[in-house]
Structure formats: structure tokens, C-alpha cells
CSV table of C-alpha atoms in Angstrom, one decimal:
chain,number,residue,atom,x,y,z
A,456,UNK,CA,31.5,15.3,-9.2
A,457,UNK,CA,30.3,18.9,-11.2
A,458,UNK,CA,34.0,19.1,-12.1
A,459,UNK,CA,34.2,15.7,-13.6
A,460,UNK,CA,30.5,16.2,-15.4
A,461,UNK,CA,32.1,19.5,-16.6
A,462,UNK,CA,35.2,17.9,-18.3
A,463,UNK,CA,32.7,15.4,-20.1
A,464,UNK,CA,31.1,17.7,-21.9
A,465,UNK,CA,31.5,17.8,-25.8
A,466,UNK,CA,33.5,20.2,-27.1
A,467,UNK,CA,31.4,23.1,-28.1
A,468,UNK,CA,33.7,24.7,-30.8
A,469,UNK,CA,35.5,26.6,-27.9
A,470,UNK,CA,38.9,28.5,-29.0
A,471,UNK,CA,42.1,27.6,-27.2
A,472,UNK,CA,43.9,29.9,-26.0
A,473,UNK,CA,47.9,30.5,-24.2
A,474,UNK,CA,47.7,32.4,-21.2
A,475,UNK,CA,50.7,35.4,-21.0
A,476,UNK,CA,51.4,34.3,-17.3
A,477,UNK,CA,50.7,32.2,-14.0
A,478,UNK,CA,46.6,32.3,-13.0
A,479,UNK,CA,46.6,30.3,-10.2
A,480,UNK,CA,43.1,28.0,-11.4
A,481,UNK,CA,46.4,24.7,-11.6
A,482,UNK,CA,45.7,24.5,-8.0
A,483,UNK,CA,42.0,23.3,-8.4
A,484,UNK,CA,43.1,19.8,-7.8
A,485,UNK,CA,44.5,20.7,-4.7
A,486,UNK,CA,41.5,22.6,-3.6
A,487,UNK,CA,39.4,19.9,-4.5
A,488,UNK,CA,41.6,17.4,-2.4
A,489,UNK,CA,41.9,20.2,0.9
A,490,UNK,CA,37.8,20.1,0.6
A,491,UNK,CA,37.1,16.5,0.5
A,492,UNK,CA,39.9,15.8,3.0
A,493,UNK,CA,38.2,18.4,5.4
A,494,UNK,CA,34.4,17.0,4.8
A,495,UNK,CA,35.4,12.9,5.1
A,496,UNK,CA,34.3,10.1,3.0
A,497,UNK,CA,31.8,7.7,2.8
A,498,UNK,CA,32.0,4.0,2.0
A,499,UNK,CA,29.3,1.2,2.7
A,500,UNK,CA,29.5,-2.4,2.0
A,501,UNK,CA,27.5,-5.0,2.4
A,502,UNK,CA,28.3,-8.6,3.2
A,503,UNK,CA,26.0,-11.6,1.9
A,504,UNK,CA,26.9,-15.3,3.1
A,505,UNK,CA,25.8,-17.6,4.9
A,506,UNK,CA,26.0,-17.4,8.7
A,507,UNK,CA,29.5,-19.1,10.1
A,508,UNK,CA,30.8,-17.9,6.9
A,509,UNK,CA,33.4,-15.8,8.3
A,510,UNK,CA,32.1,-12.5,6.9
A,511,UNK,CA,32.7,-10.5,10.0
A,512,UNK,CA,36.0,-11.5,10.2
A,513,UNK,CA,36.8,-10.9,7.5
A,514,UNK,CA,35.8,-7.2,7.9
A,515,UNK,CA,37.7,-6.8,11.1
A,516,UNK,CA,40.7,-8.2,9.3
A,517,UNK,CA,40.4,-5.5,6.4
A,518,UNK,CA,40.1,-2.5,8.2
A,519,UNK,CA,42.5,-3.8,11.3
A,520,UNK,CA,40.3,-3.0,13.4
A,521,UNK,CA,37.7,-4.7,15.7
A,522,UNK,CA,33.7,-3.8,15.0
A,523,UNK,CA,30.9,-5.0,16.9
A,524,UNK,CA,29.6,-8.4,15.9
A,525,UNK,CA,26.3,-10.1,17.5
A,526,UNK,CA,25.9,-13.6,17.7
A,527,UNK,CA,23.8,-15.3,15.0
A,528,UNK,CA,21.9,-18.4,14.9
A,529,UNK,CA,21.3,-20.6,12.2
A,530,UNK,CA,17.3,-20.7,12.4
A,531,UNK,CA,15.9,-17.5,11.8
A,532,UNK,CA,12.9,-17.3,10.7
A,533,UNK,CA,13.7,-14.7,8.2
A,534,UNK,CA,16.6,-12.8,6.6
A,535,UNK,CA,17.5,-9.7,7.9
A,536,UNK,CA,19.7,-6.9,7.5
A,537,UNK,CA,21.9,-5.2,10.1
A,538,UNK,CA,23.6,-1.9,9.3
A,539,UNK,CA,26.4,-0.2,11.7
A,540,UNK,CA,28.0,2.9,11.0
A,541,UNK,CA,31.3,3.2,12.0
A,542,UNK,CA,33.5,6.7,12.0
A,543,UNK,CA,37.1,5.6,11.2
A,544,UNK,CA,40.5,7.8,10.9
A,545,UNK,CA,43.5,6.9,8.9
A,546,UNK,CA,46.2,9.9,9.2
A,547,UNK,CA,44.4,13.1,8.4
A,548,UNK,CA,41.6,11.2,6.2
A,549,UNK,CA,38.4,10.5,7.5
A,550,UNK,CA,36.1,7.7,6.3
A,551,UNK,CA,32.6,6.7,7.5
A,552,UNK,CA,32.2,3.0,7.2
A,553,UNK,CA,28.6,1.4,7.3
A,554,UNK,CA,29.3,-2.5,7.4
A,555,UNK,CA,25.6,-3.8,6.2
A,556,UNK,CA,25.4,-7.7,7.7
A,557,UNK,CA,22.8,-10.4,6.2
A,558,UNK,CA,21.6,-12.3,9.1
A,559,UNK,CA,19.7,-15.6,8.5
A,560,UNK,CA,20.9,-15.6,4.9
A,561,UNK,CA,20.5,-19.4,3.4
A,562,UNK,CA,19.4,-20.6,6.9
A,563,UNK,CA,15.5,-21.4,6.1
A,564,UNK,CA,14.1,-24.2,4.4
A,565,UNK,CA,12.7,-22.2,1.8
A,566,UNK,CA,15.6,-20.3,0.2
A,567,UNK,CA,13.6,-19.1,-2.3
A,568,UNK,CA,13.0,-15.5,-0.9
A,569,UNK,CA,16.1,-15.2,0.5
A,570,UNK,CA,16.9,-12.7,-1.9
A,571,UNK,CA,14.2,-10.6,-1.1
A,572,UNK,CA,15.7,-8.6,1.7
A,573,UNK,CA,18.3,-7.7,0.5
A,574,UNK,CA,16.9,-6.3,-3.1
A,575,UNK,CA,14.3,-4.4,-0.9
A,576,UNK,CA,17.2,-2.6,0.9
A,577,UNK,CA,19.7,-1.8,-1.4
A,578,UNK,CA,16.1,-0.3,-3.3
A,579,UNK,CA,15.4,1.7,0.0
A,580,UNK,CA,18.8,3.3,0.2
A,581,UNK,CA,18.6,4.4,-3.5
A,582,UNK,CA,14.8,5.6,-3.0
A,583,UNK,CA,16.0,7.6,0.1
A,584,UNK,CA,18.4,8.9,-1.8
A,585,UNK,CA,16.1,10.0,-4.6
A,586,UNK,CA,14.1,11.8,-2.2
A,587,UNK,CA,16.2,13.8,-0.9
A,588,UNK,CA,17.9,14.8,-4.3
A,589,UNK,CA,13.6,15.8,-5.0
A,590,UNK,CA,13.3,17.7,-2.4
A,591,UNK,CA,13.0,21.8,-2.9
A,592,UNK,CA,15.4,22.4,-0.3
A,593,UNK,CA,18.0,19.9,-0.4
A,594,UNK,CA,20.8,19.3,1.4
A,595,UNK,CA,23.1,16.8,-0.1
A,596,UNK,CA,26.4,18.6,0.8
A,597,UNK,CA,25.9,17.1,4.2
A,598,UNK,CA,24.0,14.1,3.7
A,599,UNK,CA,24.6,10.5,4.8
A,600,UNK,CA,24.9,8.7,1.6
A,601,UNK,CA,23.7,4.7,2.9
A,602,UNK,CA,23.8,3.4,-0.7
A,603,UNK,CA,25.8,0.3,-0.8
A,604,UNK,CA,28.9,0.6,-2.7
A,605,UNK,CA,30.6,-2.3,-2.5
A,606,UNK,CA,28.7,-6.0,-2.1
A,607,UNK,CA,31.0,-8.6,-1.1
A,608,UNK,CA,29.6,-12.3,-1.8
A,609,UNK,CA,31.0,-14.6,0.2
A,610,UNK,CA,30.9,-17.9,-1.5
A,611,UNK,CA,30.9,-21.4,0.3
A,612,UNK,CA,34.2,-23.3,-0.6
A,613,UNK,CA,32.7,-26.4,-1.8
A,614,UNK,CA,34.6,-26.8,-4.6
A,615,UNK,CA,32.0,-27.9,-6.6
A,616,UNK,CA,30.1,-25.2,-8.4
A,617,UNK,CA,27.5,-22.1,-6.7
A,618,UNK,CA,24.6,-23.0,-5.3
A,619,UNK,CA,20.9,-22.3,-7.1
A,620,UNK,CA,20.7,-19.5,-3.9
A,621,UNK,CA,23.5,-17.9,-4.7
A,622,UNK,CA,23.4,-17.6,-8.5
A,623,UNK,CA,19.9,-16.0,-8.8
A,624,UNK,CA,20.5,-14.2,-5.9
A,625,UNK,CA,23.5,-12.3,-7.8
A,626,UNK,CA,21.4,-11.8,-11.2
A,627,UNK,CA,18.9,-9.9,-9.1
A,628,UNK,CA,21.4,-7.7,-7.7
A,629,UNK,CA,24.0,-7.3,-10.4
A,630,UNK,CA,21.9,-4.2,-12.0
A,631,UNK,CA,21.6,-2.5,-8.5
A,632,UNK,CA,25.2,-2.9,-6.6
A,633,UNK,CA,29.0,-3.7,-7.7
A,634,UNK,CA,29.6,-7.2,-6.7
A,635,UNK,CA,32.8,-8.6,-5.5
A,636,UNK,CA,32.6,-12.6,-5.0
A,637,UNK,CA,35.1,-13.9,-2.9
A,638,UNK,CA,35.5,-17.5,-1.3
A,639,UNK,CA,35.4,-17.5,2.1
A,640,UNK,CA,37.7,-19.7,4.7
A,641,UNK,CA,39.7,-21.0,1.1
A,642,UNK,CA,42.4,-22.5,3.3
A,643,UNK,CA,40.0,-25.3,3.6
A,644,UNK,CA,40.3,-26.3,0.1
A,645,UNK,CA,44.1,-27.3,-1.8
A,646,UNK,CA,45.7,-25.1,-4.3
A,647,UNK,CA,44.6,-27.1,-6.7
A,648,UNK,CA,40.9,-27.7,-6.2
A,649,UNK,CA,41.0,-23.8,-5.5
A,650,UNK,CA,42.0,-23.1,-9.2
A,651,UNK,CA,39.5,-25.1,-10.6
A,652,UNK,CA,36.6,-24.0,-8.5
A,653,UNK,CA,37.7,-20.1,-9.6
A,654,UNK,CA,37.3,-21.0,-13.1
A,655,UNK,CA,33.9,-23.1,-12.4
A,656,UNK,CA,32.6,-20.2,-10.8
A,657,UNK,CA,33.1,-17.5,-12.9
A,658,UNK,CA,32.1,-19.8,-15.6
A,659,UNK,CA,28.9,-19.9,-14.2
A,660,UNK,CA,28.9,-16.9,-13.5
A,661,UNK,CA,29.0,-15.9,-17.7
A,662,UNK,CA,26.8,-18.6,-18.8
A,663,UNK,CA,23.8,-17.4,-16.4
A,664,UNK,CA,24.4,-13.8,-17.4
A,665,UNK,CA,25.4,-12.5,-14.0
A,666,UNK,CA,27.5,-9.2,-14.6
A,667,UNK,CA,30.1,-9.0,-11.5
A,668,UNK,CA,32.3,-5.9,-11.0
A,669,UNK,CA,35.1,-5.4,-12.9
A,670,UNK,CA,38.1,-2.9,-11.8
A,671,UNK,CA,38.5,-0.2,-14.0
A,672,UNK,CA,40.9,-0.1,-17.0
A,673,UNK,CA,40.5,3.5,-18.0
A,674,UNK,CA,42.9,5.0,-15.8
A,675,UNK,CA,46.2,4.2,-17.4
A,676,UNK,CA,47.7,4.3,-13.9
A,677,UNK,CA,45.8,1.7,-12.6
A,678,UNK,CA,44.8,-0.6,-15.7
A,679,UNK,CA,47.8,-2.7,-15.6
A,680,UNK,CA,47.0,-3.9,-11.8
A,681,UNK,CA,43.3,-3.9,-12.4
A,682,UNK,CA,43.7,-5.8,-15.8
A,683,UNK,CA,45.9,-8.4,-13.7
A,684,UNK,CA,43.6,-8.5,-10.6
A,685,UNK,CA,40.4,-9.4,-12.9
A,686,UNK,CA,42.2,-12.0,-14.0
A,687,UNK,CA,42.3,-13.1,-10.2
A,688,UNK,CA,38.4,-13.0,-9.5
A,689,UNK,CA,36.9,-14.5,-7.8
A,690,UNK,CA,39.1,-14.1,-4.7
A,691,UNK,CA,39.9,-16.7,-2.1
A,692,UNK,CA,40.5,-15.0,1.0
A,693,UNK,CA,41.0,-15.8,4.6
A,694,UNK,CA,40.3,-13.9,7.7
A,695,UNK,CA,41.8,-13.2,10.9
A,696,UNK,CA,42.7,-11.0,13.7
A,697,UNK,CA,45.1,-13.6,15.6
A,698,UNK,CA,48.8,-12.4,15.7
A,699,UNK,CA,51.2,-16.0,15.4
A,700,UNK,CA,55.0,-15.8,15.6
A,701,UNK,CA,56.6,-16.7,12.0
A,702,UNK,CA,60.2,-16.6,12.6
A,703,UNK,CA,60.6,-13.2,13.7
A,704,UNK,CA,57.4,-11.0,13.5
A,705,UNK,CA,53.8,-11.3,14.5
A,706,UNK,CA,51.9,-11.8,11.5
A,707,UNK,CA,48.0,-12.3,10.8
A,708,UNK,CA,47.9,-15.8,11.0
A,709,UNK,CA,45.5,-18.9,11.9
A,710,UNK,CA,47.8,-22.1,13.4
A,711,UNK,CA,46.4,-25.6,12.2
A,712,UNK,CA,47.8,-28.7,13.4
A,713,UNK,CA,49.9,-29.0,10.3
A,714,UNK,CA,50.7,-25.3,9.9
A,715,UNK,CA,50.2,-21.7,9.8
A,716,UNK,CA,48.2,-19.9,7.3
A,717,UNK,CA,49.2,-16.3,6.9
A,718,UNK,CA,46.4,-13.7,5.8
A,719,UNK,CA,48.8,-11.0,4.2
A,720,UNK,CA,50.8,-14.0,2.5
A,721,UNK,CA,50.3,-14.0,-1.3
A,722,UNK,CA,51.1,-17.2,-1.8
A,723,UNK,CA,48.5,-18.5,0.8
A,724,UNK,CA,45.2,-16.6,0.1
A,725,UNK,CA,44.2,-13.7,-2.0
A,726,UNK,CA,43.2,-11.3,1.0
A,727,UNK,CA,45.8,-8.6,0.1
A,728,UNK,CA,44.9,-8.3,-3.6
A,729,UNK,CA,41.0,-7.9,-2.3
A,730,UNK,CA,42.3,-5.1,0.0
A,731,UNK,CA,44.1,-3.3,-2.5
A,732,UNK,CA,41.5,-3.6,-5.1
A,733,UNK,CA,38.6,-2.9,-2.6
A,734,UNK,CA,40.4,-0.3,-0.5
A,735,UNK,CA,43.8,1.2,-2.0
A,736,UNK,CA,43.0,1.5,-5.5
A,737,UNK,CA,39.3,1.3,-6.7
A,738,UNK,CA,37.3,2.9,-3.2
A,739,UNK,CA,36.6,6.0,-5.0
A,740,UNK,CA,35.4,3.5,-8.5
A,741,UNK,CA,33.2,2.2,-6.2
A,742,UNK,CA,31.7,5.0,-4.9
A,743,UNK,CA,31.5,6.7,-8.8
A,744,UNK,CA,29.8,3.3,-9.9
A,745,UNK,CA,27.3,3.5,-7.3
A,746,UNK,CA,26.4,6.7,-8.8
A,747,UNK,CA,26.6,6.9,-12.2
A,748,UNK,CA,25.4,3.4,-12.8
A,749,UNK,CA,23.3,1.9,-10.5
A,750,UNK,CA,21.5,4.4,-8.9
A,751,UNK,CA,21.2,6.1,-12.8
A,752,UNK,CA,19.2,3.2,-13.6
A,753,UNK,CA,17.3,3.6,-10.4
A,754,UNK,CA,16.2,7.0,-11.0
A,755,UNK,CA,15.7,6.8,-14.5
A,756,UNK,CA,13.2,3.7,-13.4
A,757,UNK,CA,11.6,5.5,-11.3
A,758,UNK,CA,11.1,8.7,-13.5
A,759,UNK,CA,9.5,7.0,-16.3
A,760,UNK,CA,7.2,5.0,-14.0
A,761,UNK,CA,6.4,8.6,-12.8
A,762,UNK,CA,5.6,9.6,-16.4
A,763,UNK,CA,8.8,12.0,-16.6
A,764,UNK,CA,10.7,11.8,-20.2
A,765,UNK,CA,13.6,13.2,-21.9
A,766,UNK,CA,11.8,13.2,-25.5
A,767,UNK,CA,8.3,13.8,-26.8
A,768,UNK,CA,7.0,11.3,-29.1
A,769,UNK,CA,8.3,13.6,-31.9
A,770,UNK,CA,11.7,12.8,-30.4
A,771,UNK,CA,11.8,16.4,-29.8
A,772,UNK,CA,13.4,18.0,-25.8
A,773,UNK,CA,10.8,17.9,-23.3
A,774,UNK,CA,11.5,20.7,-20.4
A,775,UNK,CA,10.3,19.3,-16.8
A,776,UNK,CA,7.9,22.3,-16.8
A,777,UNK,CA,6.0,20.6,-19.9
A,778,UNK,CA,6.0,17.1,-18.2
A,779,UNK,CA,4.7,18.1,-14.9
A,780,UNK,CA,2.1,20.5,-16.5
A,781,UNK,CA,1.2,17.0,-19.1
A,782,UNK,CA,0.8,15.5,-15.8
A,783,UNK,CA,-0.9,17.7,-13.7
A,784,UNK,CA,-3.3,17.8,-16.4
A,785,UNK,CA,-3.5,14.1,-16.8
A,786,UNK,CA,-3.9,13.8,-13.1
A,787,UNK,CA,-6.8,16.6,-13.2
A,788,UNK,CA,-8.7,14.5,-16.7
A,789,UNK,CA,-8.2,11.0,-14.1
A,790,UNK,CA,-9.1,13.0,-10.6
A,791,UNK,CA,-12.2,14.5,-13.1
A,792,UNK,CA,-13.2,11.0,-14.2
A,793,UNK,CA,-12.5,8.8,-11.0
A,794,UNK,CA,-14.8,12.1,-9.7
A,795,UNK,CA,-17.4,12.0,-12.1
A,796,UNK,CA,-17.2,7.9,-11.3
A,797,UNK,CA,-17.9,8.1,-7.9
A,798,UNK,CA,-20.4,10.9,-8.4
A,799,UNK,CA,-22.6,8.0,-10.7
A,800,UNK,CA,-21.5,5.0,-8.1
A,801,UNK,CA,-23.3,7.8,-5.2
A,802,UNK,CA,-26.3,8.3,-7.6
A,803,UNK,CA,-27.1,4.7,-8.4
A,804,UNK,CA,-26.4,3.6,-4.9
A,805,UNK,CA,-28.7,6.7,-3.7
A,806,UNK,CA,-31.5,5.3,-5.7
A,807,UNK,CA,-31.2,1.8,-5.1
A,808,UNK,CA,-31.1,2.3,-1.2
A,809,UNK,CA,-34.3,4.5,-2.1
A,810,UNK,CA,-35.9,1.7,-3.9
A,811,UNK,CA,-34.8,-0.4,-1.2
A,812,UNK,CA,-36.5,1.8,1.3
A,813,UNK,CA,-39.3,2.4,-0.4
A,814,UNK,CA,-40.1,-1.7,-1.1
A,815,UNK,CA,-39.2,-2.2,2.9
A,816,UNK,CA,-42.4,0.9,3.3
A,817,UNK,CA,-45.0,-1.1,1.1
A,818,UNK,CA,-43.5,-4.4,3.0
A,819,UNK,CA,-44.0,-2.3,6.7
A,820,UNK,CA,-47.6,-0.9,5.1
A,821,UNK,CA,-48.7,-4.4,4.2
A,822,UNK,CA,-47.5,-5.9,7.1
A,823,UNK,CA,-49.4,-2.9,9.4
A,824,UNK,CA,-52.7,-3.6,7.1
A,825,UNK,CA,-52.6,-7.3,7.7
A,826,UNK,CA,-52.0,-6.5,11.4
A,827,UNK,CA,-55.0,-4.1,11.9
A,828,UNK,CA,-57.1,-6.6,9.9
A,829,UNK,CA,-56.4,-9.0,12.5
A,830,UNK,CA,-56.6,-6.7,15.2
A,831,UNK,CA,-60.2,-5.6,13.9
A,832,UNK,CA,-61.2,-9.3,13.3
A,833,UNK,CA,-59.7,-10.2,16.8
A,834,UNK,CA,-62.0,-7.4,18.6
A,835,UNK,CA,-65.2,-8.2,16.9
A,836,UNK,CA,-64.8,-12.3,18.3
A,837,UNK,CA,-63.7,-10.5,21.7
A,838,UNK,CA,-66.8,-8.3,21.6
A,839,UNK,CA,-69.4,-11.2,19.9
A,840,UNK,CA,-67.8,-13.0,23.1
A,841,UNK,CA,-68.4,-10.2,25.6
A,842,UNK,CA,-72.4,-10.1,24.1
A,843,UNK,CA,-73.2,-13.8,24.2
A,844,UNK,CA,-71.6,-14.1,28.0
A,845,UNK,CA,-73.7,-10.6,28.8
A,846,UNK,CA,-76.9,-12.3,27.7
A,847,UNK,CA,-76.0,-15.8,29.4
A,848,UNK,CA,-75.2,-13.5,32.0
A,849,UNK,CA,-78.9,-11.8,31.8
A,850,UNK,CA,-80.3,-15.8,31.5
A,851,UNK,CA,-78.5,-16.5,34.3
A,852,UNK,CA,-80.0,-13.4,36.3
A,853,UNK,CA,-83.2,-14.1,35.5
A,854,UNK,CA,-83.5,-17.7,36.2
A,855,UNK,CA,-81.8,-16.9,39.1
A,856,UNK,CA,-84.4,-14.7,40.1
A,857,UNK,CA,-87.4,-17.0,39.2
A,858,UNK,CA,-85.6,-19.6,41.3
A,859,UNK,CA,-85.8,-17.5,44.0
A,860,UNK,CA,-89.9,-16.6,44.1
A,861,UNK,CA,-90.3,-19.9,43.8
A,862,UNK,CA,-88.2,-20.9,46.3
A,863,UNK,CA,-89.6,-18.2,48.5
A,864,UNK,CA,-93.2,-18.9,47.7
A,865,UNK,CA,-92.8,-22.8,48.4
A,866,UNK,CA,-91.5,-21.8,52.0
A,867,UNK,CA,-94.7,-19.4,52.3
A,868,UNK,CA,-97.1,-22.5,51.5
A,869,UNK,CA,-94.8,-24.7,53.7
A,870,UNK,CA,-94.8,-22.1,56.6
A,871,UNK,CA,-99.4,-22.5,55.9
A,872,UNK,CA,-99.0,-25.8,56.2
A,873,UNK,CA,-97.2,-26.1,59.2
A,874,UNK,CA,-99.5,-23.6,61.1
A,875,UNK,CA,-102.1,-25.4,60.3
A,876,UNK,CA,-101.1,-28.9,61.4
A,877,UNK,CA,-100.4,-27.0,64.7
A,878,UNK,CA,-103.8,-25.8,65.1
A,879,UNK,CA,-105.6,-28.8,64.2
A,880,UNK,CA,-103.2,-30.2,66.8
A,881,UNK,CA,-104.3,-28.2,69.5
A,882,UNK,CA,-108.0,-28.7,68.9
């Protein structure tokens, strides 16, 4: 990558010069090849269809090999994205595959999020990226790069045109990943419907804006194919890991009723030109894509919303060291005013819970006067009660006590008179 970045560069008025004899710096490429053979590549893709869509057989079928599929169902509630890493071997060249699966994709009633998912993680492996490129202490040399590099949209072989799902689900992610559409399980259409449903589709494709990936034409080695093979998009493919006899050999094959349909037959589906152009010839396009484009726009995005800039207003260089001292100062001026803010909010809450306080007192002391009233007007009835019952009390005594003489002075004069009728008795 610094090699490439360095042979960009404008030419600053440097002076050619012959060299007298052999140096040795011709063997960079080689050097350059010996490294990245001994430190393995990296290549992720990620599949979008609908489930039954054949997109993990299609996988096994390009890399010949078999990777570990899960069952899916068509009624989950939500899409979801399932990433395995794989470490694969192909003579002395080693290749870490991540096969990212869309689970659920177009299953729910409400396809209108469907999309959703999908941007989120593509914007997660970027943003993981970006922090680790941030970081002080980086390590990149032996980092696991998970951003996609190669989208692969299956499309449903209707024959028709692309669904509503499938066309704004492309425009959201053609600024973020290189897409390759391909129609799945094309042996289910003729020859002929499968022309015109290519040219239906990547007229639609144009007239909604959608920007697809298209292989490379700068390489002078490689334009002629690529030039051809874009003429080809989108690609009709079909998978499959079955072997069937065809005269002689085993070939990738699957047997129908009224014949065989061969996977690495050119004539039958488009499989081999997506290997070659996926795998053989434009892997490492891919990868520089991902890079230089997509996850460029992604950082730059990011940086502005950050408040980092290239330019002052004058159009004049900005140096990082001025931007992050512009916004450490603008985040000092904001942390000052949000400070100064809350310092008024505290203030004016202080003093209405004081005035708050302070009514609840007068309520309490009015409430406490009214009660002692009462109290006081409640103890003088208590105590005018206790008197007037004190002097019926004293009536009471006293009549109680005249009762009593005369009660005891009538039994004296009755006690007389009885003596006396006893002695006038006896005489």
C-alpha cells in the first residue's frame, strides 16, 4: 500500500538519473510478494438474498470446499447477520475467508427495514476499523481487517424486473461496499428470458442511480477480460457441490428429469466468469476498493462530523495540531457555557425550592396557629365544663347534706313519738 501511494505522487521536479551498474532495489517486487505470501490475505464477502436462495451453495461451490451452513427459517422476526471466519490454503498462499450470511433477509411482512442491518454492519466494520487506525499505539500490521470487500446480491430469477426490496436496498449500500449482483438458481429460467431479464435489470439498475461494481480497466493486462466480463453483468450462476457423470468425468453438475446442468459449463450458467472475476483476477481490486473508496468516504464522513478539515476557511492547510487545539478550545467555550448553564439551572432551582420551603413554613406556622387556637378554645369549654360540674357537684353535696339532717331529724321526732305512744300505753 505505501509503495503504491509512493508511486502516485506528483512528480516533484526530480532529476533522472542512469545508474553505472546492478543495485539490487529490481527485486522489490519480489520482496513485496515473499512478505505478503508469508503474512496471508484477507478477503470477506458478504451474501444478501433471500433465504432458499442458494447463497451458501453457492459459496461452497466457489471455493470447492464445504463451510458450515445452519438451517434457516423463513419467519424470523428480524434480519440478522452471521459472520464465519474461515482459514483456507491454496499451494503456498494463505487466505482468510469471512463468509458474512443475511439471515431473515425479505422474510417479514414489513420489508421496509430490511436494509437496516446490513448498512449498520458494513458501518461497524468500517468504524472498527477507524478505531484502530486512531489509536496511539496501533497495530494494523496484524490486524483482522472484517470490512466487507465483496457484496454478492443474489437476485430472485423472476424474470420480471427487481423487486422494490432489493433496488433501495442496493442504493443504500452502493456508497459503502462493491456490489456484484448475480441471479441465483438461473437454470430455472430459458436462455432467452435470461437475456432479457439481464438487460431489465441493469436497466434498472441505471435509471434508479444504483452504482454496481465495475472490474477494473486500468490494468492493460486485465481490461480486455474485465471490459468483456462487464458486458456480462449481471451474472446468472448456478451452484453445486454434486459430482454427475458426463461422458467421461465427474463434473459439478445438478441432474433434472430432462437433463444435466453443468456449473463450470459456459454455455449453461455464468458461474466460471463470476469465479474468475471475483477470485482469479480482481480479489486484490476488491480489497484496494474497499480501501481507497468506501472506507475513504467513511473516514472522511466521520472526520468532518468530528470537526477535522483539510482547509481553513481561507482555503489555506490546516495541520491536525491546529484542529484539535480549535476544538479543544471549542470544547472548553461549550463545557464553559453548558457549565455556566447548569450553574444558573442550580441557582434558580436553589431558590425556588427555598421559596418553596419557605411558603410550606408560613403554611406549617398557620396551620400550628390555627391548631393552638383551637387547642386553647378547646381547654377553656373543657375547663368552663370541669367548673359548672364542680359547682353542680357542690349543689349536689349540699342538698345531699340537708337531705340528710332532715332525714335524720324526722327519725328523731318519729323515735319521740313512738316512746311516747308506749308510755301512754302502759299507763
Amino acid at each position: 500500500m505505501a509503495s503504491s501511494d509512493v508511486a502516485r505522487q506528483p512528480d516533484n521536479g526530480a532529476r533522472p538519473l542512469s545508474l553505472a551498474g546492478h543495485v539490487g532495489f529490481d527485486s522489490l517486487p519480489d520482496q513485496l510478494v515473499n512478505k505478503s505470501i508469508s503474512q496471508g490475505f484477507c478477503f470477506n464477502i458478504l451474501c444478501i438474498g433471500e433465504t432458499g436462495i442458494g447463497k451458501s451453495t453457492l459459496m461452497d461451490t466457489l471455493f470447492n470446499t464445504n463451510f458450515e451452513n445452519f438451517e434457516s427459517s423463513h419467519f424470523e422476526p428480524q434480519v440478522k447477520l452471521r459472520a464465519q471466519t474461515y482459514d483456507l490454503q491454496e499451494s503456498n498462499v494463505r487466505l482468510r475467508l469471512t463468509v458474512v450470511n443475511t439471515v431473515g433477509f425479505g422474510d417479514q411482512m414489513n420489508k421496509q427495514e430490511s436494509y437496516q442491518p446490513v448498512v449498520d454492519y458494513i458501518d461497524k466494520q468500517f468504524e472498527t476499523y477507524l478505531q484502530e487506525e486512531l489509536k496511539i499505539k496501533r497495530s494494523l500490521h496484524n490486524y483482522h481487517d472484517s470490512r466487507v470487500h465483496a457484496c454478492l446480491y443474489f437476485i430472485s430469477p423472476s424474470g420480471h424486473s427487481l423487486k422494490s426490496l432489493d433496488l433501495v436496498t442496493m442504493k443504500k449500500l452502493d456508497s459503502k461496499v462493491n456490489i456484484i449482483p448475480v441471479i441465483a438458481k438461473a437454470d430455472t429460467i430459458s436462455k432467452s428470458e435470461l437475456h432479457k431479464f439481464k438487460i431489465k435489470i441493469m436497466s434498472e439498475l441505471v435509471s434508479n442511480g444504483v452504482q454496481i461494481y465495475q472490474f477494473p480497466l486500468d490494468d492493460e493486462t486485465v481490461a480486455k477480460v474485465n471490459t468483456t466480463m462487464n458486458g456480462h453483468l449481471p451474472f446468472a450462476v448456478v451452484g453445486s457441490t454434486e459430482e454427475v457423470c458426463v461422458g467421461n468425468k465427474l463434473v459439478k453438475a445438478r441432474q433434472y428429469p430432462w437433463g444435466v446442468v453443468q456449473v463450470e459449463n459456459e454455455h449453461h450458467c455464468d458461474f466460471v466468469k463470476l469465479r474468475e472475476m471475483l477470485i482469479c483476477v480482481n480479489m486484490e481490486d476488491l480489497r484496494e476498493q474497499t480501501h481507497t473508496r468506501h472506507y475513504e468516504l467513511y473516514r472522511r464522513c466521520k472526520l468532518e462530523e468530528m470537526g477535522f478539515k483539510d482547509t481553513d476557511p481561507e482555503c489555506k492547510p490546516v495541520s491536525l495540531q491546529q484542529t484539535y487545539e480549535a476544538k479543544r478550545q471549542e470544547f472548553l467555550a461549550e463545557l464553559q457555557k453548558r457549565e455556566d448553564e447548569m450553574r444558573q439551572v442550580f441557582v434558580q432551582r436553589v431558590k425556588e425550592k427555598e421559596a418553596e420551603l419557605k411558603e410550606a413554613e408560613r403554611e406549617l406556622q398557620s396551620r400550628f396557629e390555627q391548631l393552638k387556637r383551637l387547642h386553647a378554645d378547646e381547654k377553656a369549654a373543657l375547663e368552663e365544663k370541669k367548673r359548672l360540674l364542680d359547682d353542680d357537684l357542690s349543689s349536689f353535696s349540699k342538698r345531699k347534706a340537708a337531705a340528710q339532717l332532715l332525714q335524720a331529724q324526722s327519725f328523731t321526732v318519729n323515735g319521740k313519738k313512738d316512746k311516747e305512744r308506749k308510755n301512754s300505753g302502759f299507763m
